[in-house]
Structures are given as C-alpha cells and as structure tokens.
Amino acid sequence: MSIIIKSKPILIFIIIGIFFTGCADENESDISDEDSELALELWSELDGYINWQQHSDFTGIVQSSSVHGDYVQIWLNETAMLGIDSGGYSLPLSSIIVKEGYPDSTGNNVNNVTVMKKITEYDSENNDWFWASYKSSGEINDAGKINNCISCHNPGKDYILFVDW
Ligand code: HEC
C-alpha cells in the first residue's frame, strides 16, 4: 500500500510528461516528416543566399504591401534566374527563390525567410513548388504544400508574384 502512495507523485509526473510530450508531437505533426526533412535539406542548400543573384527589377530592399513585411528582399538561385531569363512559362526543377521580409527599410530585423523550391513531382497540381517559412535562425515555421502560400501565389505566372517575365 505504502509503495502505491509513494509512487503517486511519480505517476503524476509520468502522466504530465506524457501529456506535454503528446502536445509537442501534435504541434510538430502539422508538418509531415517528409516535409520537415525537405525543409532541413533546403535550409542547408540556402547557405550563403545573400550572395545569390537578384532580379534587375527587384534589387536590394524593396517596399512591399505583401504579408511578408513592409519591406522585402528577394534572391534567386542560378537555375531560377536562368528560367526567368529564358522567358519560358515554368521555372525549371531545382529553382529556388528566397525572400526576407522586414518591418522597416534598414533590413536589420528579419521577420521571416520564406522560400519556394521546385521539386520533381512534389505537388503536380500546383507546379511542384515546395513552400517553407523559417525564422532567420533557420528554425522552421512551416513547410510543405502550404495552402495559404499556394492560394495567394496562384494568380502569378508559375506562382511567382514579384516579377512578370
Ligand atoms: C496574401 C498573399 C501572400 C501569401 C499568403 C504569401 N505570399 Fe509570398 N508573396 C506575396 C507577394 C505579393 C509577393 C511579391 C513580392 C512582394 O510584393 O513582397 C510574394 C513573394 C514571395 C516570394 C518571392 C517569389 C515570388 O513569388 O514573388 C517567395 C519565395 C514567397 N513569397 C514565399 C511565400 C511562402 C513560403 C508563403 C507561405 C508561408 C507565402 N509566400 C505566402 C504574397 C503572399
């Protein structure tokens, strides 16, 4: 009997532990394992993006009225740049576009780093874009086939809004 009473607090700790672990898992499960992995890989691919090319119509920190911030800055990897320069409708697979959003024109504070990458057969209904949002530290806010991103970007040529080509 005394063993049962003594173990009660332990039992409570275990129950609380399970409860909190359960909650943490629930939050994470919004992003599938596959999408988390893709988002991690993508973040390492982004290494050094601030030295990537920018479009001549959208260079440096630009004022914006989008959800991304009052000011934004956009970089493209070589594949995306070549795709836009070639004038075709769709950007090639492995195209990556990165965008930083800022609350002001200094660019010192980054709201979020939002990214789109075209991945083979990732989402054939929506031109195979993989969407991701990170904190500037690389922590993942969201990743995958994010409806919010897709529906707002849908009217753009190949889902791209900052430029028409
Ligand atoms: C309510 C509309 C809206 C939503 C939601 C939205 N965006 Fe955008 N996004 C824009 C606009 C407008 C631009 C064009 C640049 C600008 O004016 O800031 C843009 C630009 C971008 C760009 C640069 C390439 C391009 O398409 O112009 C990326 C990358 C991007 N957004 C990623 C995302 C991601 C990832 C999400 C979801 C987490 C997202 N966006 C959600 C409106 C939106």
PDB file of C-alpha atoms and ligand atoms in Angstrom:
ATOM      1  CA  MET A   1       0.000   0.000   0.000  1.00  0.00           C
ATOM      2  CA  SER A   2       2.703   2.446   1.077  1.00  0.00           C
ATOM      3  CA  ILE A   3       4.508   1.721  -2.179  1.00  0.00           C
ATOM      4  CA  ILE A   4       1.448   2.781  -4.148  1.00  0.00           C
ATOM      5  CA  ILE A   5       1.109   6.034  -2.166  1.00  0.00           C
ATOM      6  CA  LYS A   6       4.797   6.847  -2.549  1.00  0.00           C
ATOM      7  CA  SER A   7       4.686   6.257  -6.253  1.00  0.00           C
ATOM      8  CA  LYS A   8       1.718   8.566  -6.754  1.00  0.00           C
ATOM      9  CA  PRO A   9       3.767  11.717  -7.350  1.00  0.00           C
ATOM     10  CA  ILE A  10       5.918   9.780  -9.775  1.00  0.00           C
ATOM     11  CA  LEU A  11       2.794   8.603 -11.544  1.00  0.00           C
ATOM     12  CA  ILE A  12       1.569  12.198 -11.767  1.00  0.00           C
ATOM     13  CA  PHE A  13       4.895  13.267 -13.236  1.00  0.00           C
ATOM     14  CA  ILE A  14       4.666  10.500 -15.797  1.00  0.00           C
ATOM     15  CA  ILE A  15       1.110  11.486 -16.732  1.00  0.00           C
ATOM     16  CA  ILE A  16       2.083  15.158 -17.033  1.00  0.00           C
ATOM     17  CA  GLY A  17       5.129  14.101 -19.040  1.00  0.00           C
ATOM     18  CA  ILE A  18       3.034  12.083 -21.454  1.00  0.00           C
ATOM     19  CA  PHE A  19       0.555  14.953 -21.750  1.00  0.00           C
ATOM     20  CA  PHE A  20       3.215  17.519 -22.665  1.00  0.00           C
ATOM     21  CA  THR A  21       5.085  15.178 -24.966  1.00  0.00           C
ATOM     22  CA  GLY A  22       1.774  14.470 -26.656  1.00  0.00           C
ATOM     23  CA  CYS A  23       1.172  18.173 -27.196  1.00  0.00           C
ATOM     24  CA  ALA A  24       4.648  18.751 -28.577  1.00  0.00           C
ATOM     25  CA  ASP A  25       4.192  15.902 -31.011  1.00  0.00           C
ATOM     26  CA  GLU A  26       0.865  17.292 -32.071  1.00  0.00           C
ATOM     27  CA  ASN A  27       2.372  20.663 -32.949  1.00  0.00           C
ATOM     28  CA  GLU A  28       5.148  19.092 -34.925  1.00  0.00           C
ATOM     29  CA  SER A  29       2.809  16.733 -36.724  1.00  0.00           C
ATOM     30  CA  ASP A  30       1.361  19.738 -38.619  1.00  0.00           C
ATOM     31  CA  ILE A  31       4.470  19.327 -40.760  1.00  0.00           C
ATOM     32  CA  SER A  32       4.915  15.792 -42.084  1.00  0.00           C
ATOM     33  CA  ASP A  33       8.223  14.000 -41.540  1.00  0.00           C
ATOM     34  CA  GLU A  34       8.913  14.177 -45.268  1.00  0.00           C
ATOM     35  CA  ASP A  35       8.307  17.934 -45.343  1.00  0.00           C
ATOM     36  CA  SER A  36      10.435  18.531 -42.219  1.00  0.00           C
ATOM     37  CA  GLU A  37      13.271  16.655 -43.848  1.00  0.00           C
ATOM     38  CA  LEU A  38      12.903  18.590 -47.110  1.00  0.00           C
ATOM     39  CA  ALA A  39      12.831  21.851 -45.135  1.00  0.00           C
ATOM     40  CA  LEU A  40      16.032  20.932 -43.289  1.00  0.00           C
ATOM     41  CA  GLU A  41      17.786  19.987 -46.534  1.00  0.00           C
ATOM     42  CA  LEU A  42      16.565  23.181 -48.159  1.00  0.00           C
ATOM     43  CA  TRP A  43      17.885  25.333 -45.318  1.00  0.00           C
ATOM     44  CA  SER A  44      21.377  23.922 -45.837  1.00  0.00           C
ATOM     45  CA  GLU A  45      21.032  24.491 -49.598  1.00  0.00           C
ATOM     46  CA  LEU A  46      20.260  28.126 -48.825  1.00  0.00           C
ATOM     47  CA  ASP A  47      23.652  28.635 -47.224  1.00  0.00           C
ATOM     48  CA  GLY A  48      25.059  31.929 -48.493  1.00  0.00           C
ATOM     49  CA  TYR A  49      21.875  33.032 -50.286  1.00  0.00           C
ATOM     50  CA  ILE A  50      22.583  36.664 -49.544  1.00  0.00           C
ATOM     51  CA  ASN A  51      25.275  36.377 -52.227  1.00  0.00           C
ATOM     52  CA  TRP A  52      22.851  34.901 -54.783  1.00  0.00           C
ATOM     53  CA  GLN A  53      21.646  36.900 -57.767  1.00  0.00           C
ATOM     54  CA  GLN A  54      18.770  39.357 -57.653  1.00  0.00           C
ATOM     55  CA  HIS A  55      16.406  40.334 -60.429  1.00  0.00           C
ATOM     56  CA  SER A  56      17.153  43.688 -62.049  1.00  0.00           C
ATOM     57  CA  ASP A  57      13.545  44.825 -61.394  1.00  0.00           C
ATOM     58  CA  PHE A  58      13.790  43.848 -57.751  1.00  0.00           C
ATOM     59  CA  THR A  59      17.232  44.583 -56.351  1.00  0.00           C
ATOM     60  CA  GLY A  60      18.083  45.270 -52.710  1.00  0.00           C
ATOM     61  CA  ILE A  61      15.464  46.069 -50.092  1.00  0.00           C
ATOM     62  CA  VAL A  62      12.172  46.944 -51.763  1.00  0.00           C
ATOM     63  CA  GLN A  63       8.972  48.344 -50.266  1.00  0.00           C
ATOM     64  CA  SER A  64       6.159  45.817 -50.256  1.00  0.00           C
ATOM     65  CA  SER A  65       2.489  45.645 -49.441  1.00  0.00           C
ATOM     66  CA  SER A  66       2.524  41.862 -49.101  1.00  0.00           C
ATOM     67  CA  VAL A  67       2.081  39.729 -45.985  1.00  0.00           C
ATOM     68  CA  HIS A  68       5.827  39.209 -45.883  1.00  0.00           C
ATOM     69  CA  GLY A  69       6.632  42.608 -44.392  1.00  0.00           C
ATOM     70  CA  ASP A  70       6.619  46.299 -45.243  1.00  0.00           C
ATOM     71  CA  TYR A  71       9.976  45.741 -46.908  1.00  0.00           C
ATOM     72  CA  VAL A  72      11.337  42.656 -48.596  1.00  0.00           C
ATOM     73  CA  GLN A  73      14.380  41.403 -50.448  1.00  0.00           C
ATOM     74  CA  ILE A  74      14.450  38.526 -52.944  1.00  0.00           C
ATOM     75  CA  TRP A  75      17.254  36.285 -54.197  1.00  0.00           C
ATOM     76  CA  LEU A  76      17.233  33.565 -56.863  1.00  0.00           C
ATOM     77  CA  ASN A  77      19.499  30.595 -57.378  1.00  0.00           C
ATOM     78  CA  GLU A  78      21.127  30.216 -60.775  1.00  0.00           C
ATOM     79  CA  THR A  79      18.507  27.755 -62.044  1.00  0.00           C
ATOM     80  CA  ALA A  80      15.625  30.119 -61.239  1.00  0.00           C
ATOM     81  CA  MET A  81      17.450  33.071 -62.775  1.00  0.00           C
ATOM     82  CA  LEU A  82      18.148  31.155 -65.990  1.00  0.00           C
ATOM     83  CA  GLY A  83      14.482  30.102 -66.117  1.00  0.00           C
ATOM     84  CA  ILE A  84      13.258  33.689 -65.907  1.00  0.00           C
ATOM     85  CA  ASP A  85      15.855  34.904 -68.416  1.00  0.00           C
ATOM     86  CA  SER A  86      14.862  32.169 -70.874  1.00  0.00           C
ATOM     87  CA  GLY A  87      11.299  33.509 -70.898  1.00  0.00           C
ATOM     88  CA  GLY A  88       9.560  30.123 -70.638  1.00  0.00           C
ATOM     89  CA  TYR A  89       6.331  29.817 -68.643  1.00  0.00           C
ATOM     90  CA  SER A  90       7.600  27.470 -65.946  1.00  0.00           C
ATOM     91  CA  LEU A  91      10.795  27.730 -63.972  1.00  0.00           C
ATOM     92  CA  PRO A  92      12.951  24.582 -64.185  1.00  0.00           C
ATOM     93  CA  LEU A  93      13.107  21.950 -61.456  1.00  0.00           C
ATOM     94  CA  SER A  94      15.504  22.852 -58.612  1.00  0.00           C
ATOM     95  CA  SER A  95      14.697  26.541 -58.969  1.00  0.00           C
ATOM     96  CA  ILE A  96      14.853  28.263 -55.584  1.00  0.00           C
ATOM     97  CA  ILE A  97      13.562  31.719 -54.699  1.00  0.00           C
ATOM     98  CA  VAL A  98      14.269  33.163 -51.241  1.00  0.00           C
ATOM     99  CA  LYS A  99      12.642  36.144 -49.685  1.00  0.00           C
ATOM    100  CA  GLU A 100      13.398  38.036 -46.493  1.00  0.00           C
ATOM    101  CA  GLY A 101      10.651  40.217 -45.014  1.00  0.00           C
ATOM    102  CA  TYR A 102      11.443  43.199 -42.776  1.00  0.00           C
ATOM    103  CA  PRO A 103       9.424  45.573 -40.610  1.00  0.00           C
ATOM    104  CA  ASP A 104      11.462  48.572 -41.822  1.00  0.00           C
ATOM    105  CA  SER A 105      13.824  49.682 -44.572  1.00  0.00           C
ATOM    106  CA  THR A 106      17.043  49.028 -42.605  1.00  0.00           C
ATOM    107  CA  GLY A 107      16.761  45.283 -43.162  1.00  0.00           C
ATOM    108  CA  ASN A 108      18.340  44.747 -39.739  1.00  0.00           C
ATOM    109  CA  ASN A 109      15.388  42.784 -38.414  1.00  0.00           C
ATOM    110  CA  VAL A 110      14.159  39.834 -40.411  1.00  0.00           C
ATOM    111  CA  ASN A 111      10.508  38.840 -39.902  1.00  0.00           C
ATOM    112  CA  ASN A 112      10.797  35.561 -41.727  1.00  0.00           C
ATOM    113  CA  VAL A 113      12.702  33.885 -44.515  1.00  0.00           C
ATOM    114  CA  THR A 114      10.182  32.429 -46.967  1.00  0.00           C
ATOM    115  CA  VAL A 115      11.249  30.120 -49.723  1.00  0.00           C
ATOM    116  CA  MET A 116       9.850  28.272 -52.724  1.00  0.00           C
ATOM    117  CA  LYS A 117      11.704  25.412 -54.367  1.00  0.00           C
ATOM    118  CA  LYS A 118      10.573  23.377 -57.364  1.00  0.00           C
ATOM    119  CA  ILE A 119      10.956  19.669 -56.594  1.00  0.00           C
ATOM    120  CA  THR A 120      10.343  16.830 -59.087  1.00  0.00           C
ATOM    121  CA  GLU A 121       6.757  15.544 -58.753  1.00  0.00           C
ATOM    122  CA  TYR A 122       6.358  17.187 -55.353  1.00  0.00           C
ATOM    123  CA  ASP A 123       2.912  18.706 -55.995  1.00  0.00           C
ATOM    124  CA  SER A 124       1.866  18.233 -59.611  1.00  0.00           C
ATOM    125  CA  GLU A 125      -1.414  20.143 -59.079  1.00  0.00           C
ATOM    126  CA  ASN A 126       0.460  23.276 -58.101  1.00  0.00           C
ATOM    127  CA  ASN A 127       3.511  23.283 -60.368  1.00  0.00           C
ATOM    128  CA  ASP A 128       5.626  21.224 -57.939  1.00  0.00           C
ATOM    129  CA  TRP A 129       6.550  24.078 -55.604  1.00  0.00           C
ATOM    130  CA  PHE A 130       7.658  23.209 -52.071  1.00  0.00           C
ATOM    131  CA  TRP A 131       6.927  26.123 -49.706  1.00  0.00           C
ATOM    132  CA  ALA A 132       8.785  26.913 -46.495  1.00  0.00           C
ATOM    133  CA  SER A 133       8.949  29.627 -43.901  1.00  0.00           C
ATOM    134  CA  TYR A 134      11.875  29.905 -41.458  1.00  0.00           C
ATOM    135  CA  LYS A 135      12.991  32.200 -38.698  1.00  0.00           C
ATOM    136  CA  SER A 136      16.306  33.838 -39.593  1.00  0.00           C
ATOM    137  CA  SER A 137      17.957  31.297 -37.234  1.00  0.00           C
ATOM    138  CA  GLY A 138      16.770  28.505 -39.534  1.00  0.00           C
ATOM    139  CA  GLU A 139      14.005  27.323 -37.210  1.00  0.00           C
ATOM    140  CA  ILE A 140      11.135  26.041 -39.343  1.00  0.00           C
ATOM    141  CA  ASN A 141       7.825  27.899 -39.015  1.00  0.00           C
ATOM    142  CA  ASP A 142       6.016  25.883 -41.631  1.00  0.00           C
ATOM    143  CA  ALA A 143       6.834  23.770 -44.657  1.00  0.00           C
ATOM    144  CA  GLY A 144       5.187  21.737 -47.385  1.00  0.00           C
ATOM    145  CA  LYS A 145       2.133  22.246 -49.582  1.00  0.00           C
ATOM    146  CA  ILE A 146       1.002  25.258 -47.565  1.00  0.00           C
ATOM    147  CA  ASN A 147      -2.499  26.278 -48.705  1.00  0.00           C
ATOM    148  CA  ASN A 148      -2.060  29.846 -47.550  1.00  0.00           C
ATOM    149  CA  CYS A 149       1.032  30.363 -49.709  1.00  0.00           C
ATOM    150  CA  ILE A 150      -0.393  28.470 -52.688  1.00  0.00           C
ATOM    151  CA  SER A 151      -3.704  30.326 -52.821  1.00  0.00           C
ATOM    152  CA  CYS A 152      -2.183  33.797 -52.629  1.00  0.00           C
ATOM    153  CA  HIS A 153       0.576  32.956 -55.124  1.00  0.00           C
ATOM    154  CA  ASN A 154      -1.753  31.113 -57.510  1.00  0.00           C
ATOM    155  CA  PRO A 155      -2.504  34.114 -59.805  1.00  0.00           C
ATOM    156  CA  GLY A 156       1.199  34.668 -60.533  1.00  0.00           C
ATOM    157  CA  LYS A 157       2.984  33.276 -63.567  1.00  0.00           C
ATOM    158  CA  ASP A 158       4.195  29.886 -62.290  1.00  0.00           C
ATOM    159  CA  TYR A 159       3.025  31.089 -58.832  1.00  0.00           C
ATOM    160  CA  ILE A 160       5.598  33.886 -58.809  1.00  0.00           C
ATOM    161  CA  LEU A 161       4.414  37.346 -57.827  1.00  0.00           C
ATOM    162  CA  PHE A 162       7.401  39.683 -57.597  1.00  0.00           C
ATOM    163  CA  VAL A 163       8.021  39.847 -61.316  1.00  0.00           C
ATOM    164  CA  ASP A 164       6.345  39.017 -64.614  1.00  0.00           C
ATOM    165  CA  TRP A 165       8.525  37.890 -67.493  1.00  0.00           C
TER     166      TRP A 165
HETATM  167  C1  HEC B   1      -1.655  37.123 -49.013  1.00  0.00           C
HETATM  168  C2  HEC B   1      -0.664  36.909 -50.042  1.00  0.00           C
HETATM  169  C3  HEC B   1       0.589  36.088 -49.802  1.00  0.00           C
HETATM  170  C4  HEC B   1       0.754  34.983 -49.016  1.00  0.00           C
HETATM  171  C5  HEC B   1      -0.250  34.291 -48.112  1.00  0.00           C
HETATM  172  C6  HEC B   1       2.113  34.550 -49.225  1.00  0.00           C
HETATM  173  N1  HEC B   1       2.773  35.370 -50.088  1.00  0.00           N
HETATM  174 FE1  HEC B   1       4.655  35.130 -50.794  1.00  0.00          FE
HETATM  175  N2  HEC B   1       4.477  36.864 -51.853  1.00  0.00           N
HETATM  176  C7  HEC B   1       3.350  37.663 -51.934  1.00  0.00           C
HETATM  177  C8  HEC B   1       3.607  38.809 -52.793  1.00  0.00           C
HETATM  178  C9  HEC B   1       2.624  39.931 -53.122  1.00  0.00           C
HETATM  179  C10 HEC B   1       4.936  38.649 -53.246  1.00  0.00           C
HETATM  180  C11 HEC B   1       5.696  39.583 -54.216  1.00  0.00           C
HETATM  181  C12 HEC B   1       6.741  40.418 -53.559  1.00  0.00           C
HETATM  182  C13 HEC B   1       6.175  41.488 -52.675  1.00  0.00           C
HETATM  183  O1  HEC B   1       5.415  42.339 -53.160  1.00  0.00           O
HETATM  184  O2  HEC B   1       6.502  41.489 -51.500  1.00  0.00           O
HETATM  185  C14 HEC B   1       5.447  37.403 -52.668  1.00  0.00           C
HETATM  186  C15 HEC B   1       6.696  36.895 -52.901  1.00  0.00           C
HETATM  187  C16 HEC B   1       7.173  35.698 -52.420  1.00  0.00           C
HETATM  188  C17 HEC B   1       8.425  35.092 -52.796  1.00  0.00           C
HETATM  189  C18 HEC B   1       9.358  35.601 -53.880  1.00  0.00           C
HETATM  190  C19 HEC B   1       8.938  34.972 -55.230  1.00  0.00           C
HETATM  191  C20 HEC B   1       7.580  35.456 -55.698  1.00  0.00           C
HETATM  192  O3  HEC B   1       6.653  34.625 -55.817  1.00  0.00           O
HETATM  193  O4  HEC B   1       7.396  36.648 -55.973  1.00  0.00           O
HETATM  194  C21 HEC B   1       8.552  33.945 -52.076  1.00  0.00           C
HETATM  195  C22 HEC B   1       9.701  32.962 -52.128  1.00  0.00           C
HETATM  196  C23 HEC B   1       7.367  33.820 -51.263  1.00  0.00           C
HETATM  197  N3  HEC B   1       6.532  34.898 -51.489  1.00  0.00           N
HETATM  198  C24 HEC B   1       7.129  32.756 -50.405  1.00  0.00           C
HETATM  199  C25 HEC B   1       5.935  32.582 -49.700  1.00  0.00           C
HETATM  200  C26 HEC B   1       5.683  31.487 -48.779  1.00  0.00           C
HETATM  201  C27 HEC B   1       6.651  30.355 -48.477  1.00  0.00           C
HETATM  202  C28 HEC B   1       4.426  31.697 -48.266  1.00  0.00           C
HETATM  203  C29 HEC B   1       3.697  30.885 -47.232  1.00  0.00           C
HETATM  204  C30 HEC B   1       4.387  30.602 -45.998  1.00  0.00           C
HETATM  205  C31 HEC B   1       3.913  32.904 -48.876  1.00  0.00           C
HETATM  206  N4  HEC B   1       4.842  33.412 -49.737  1.00  0.00           N
HETATM  207  C32 HEC B   1       2.651  33.430 -48.603  1.00  0.00           C
HETATM  208  C33 HEC B   1       2.151  37.416 -51.309  1.00  0.00           C
HETATM  209  C34 HEC B   1       1.878  36.349 -50.465  1.00  0.00           C
END
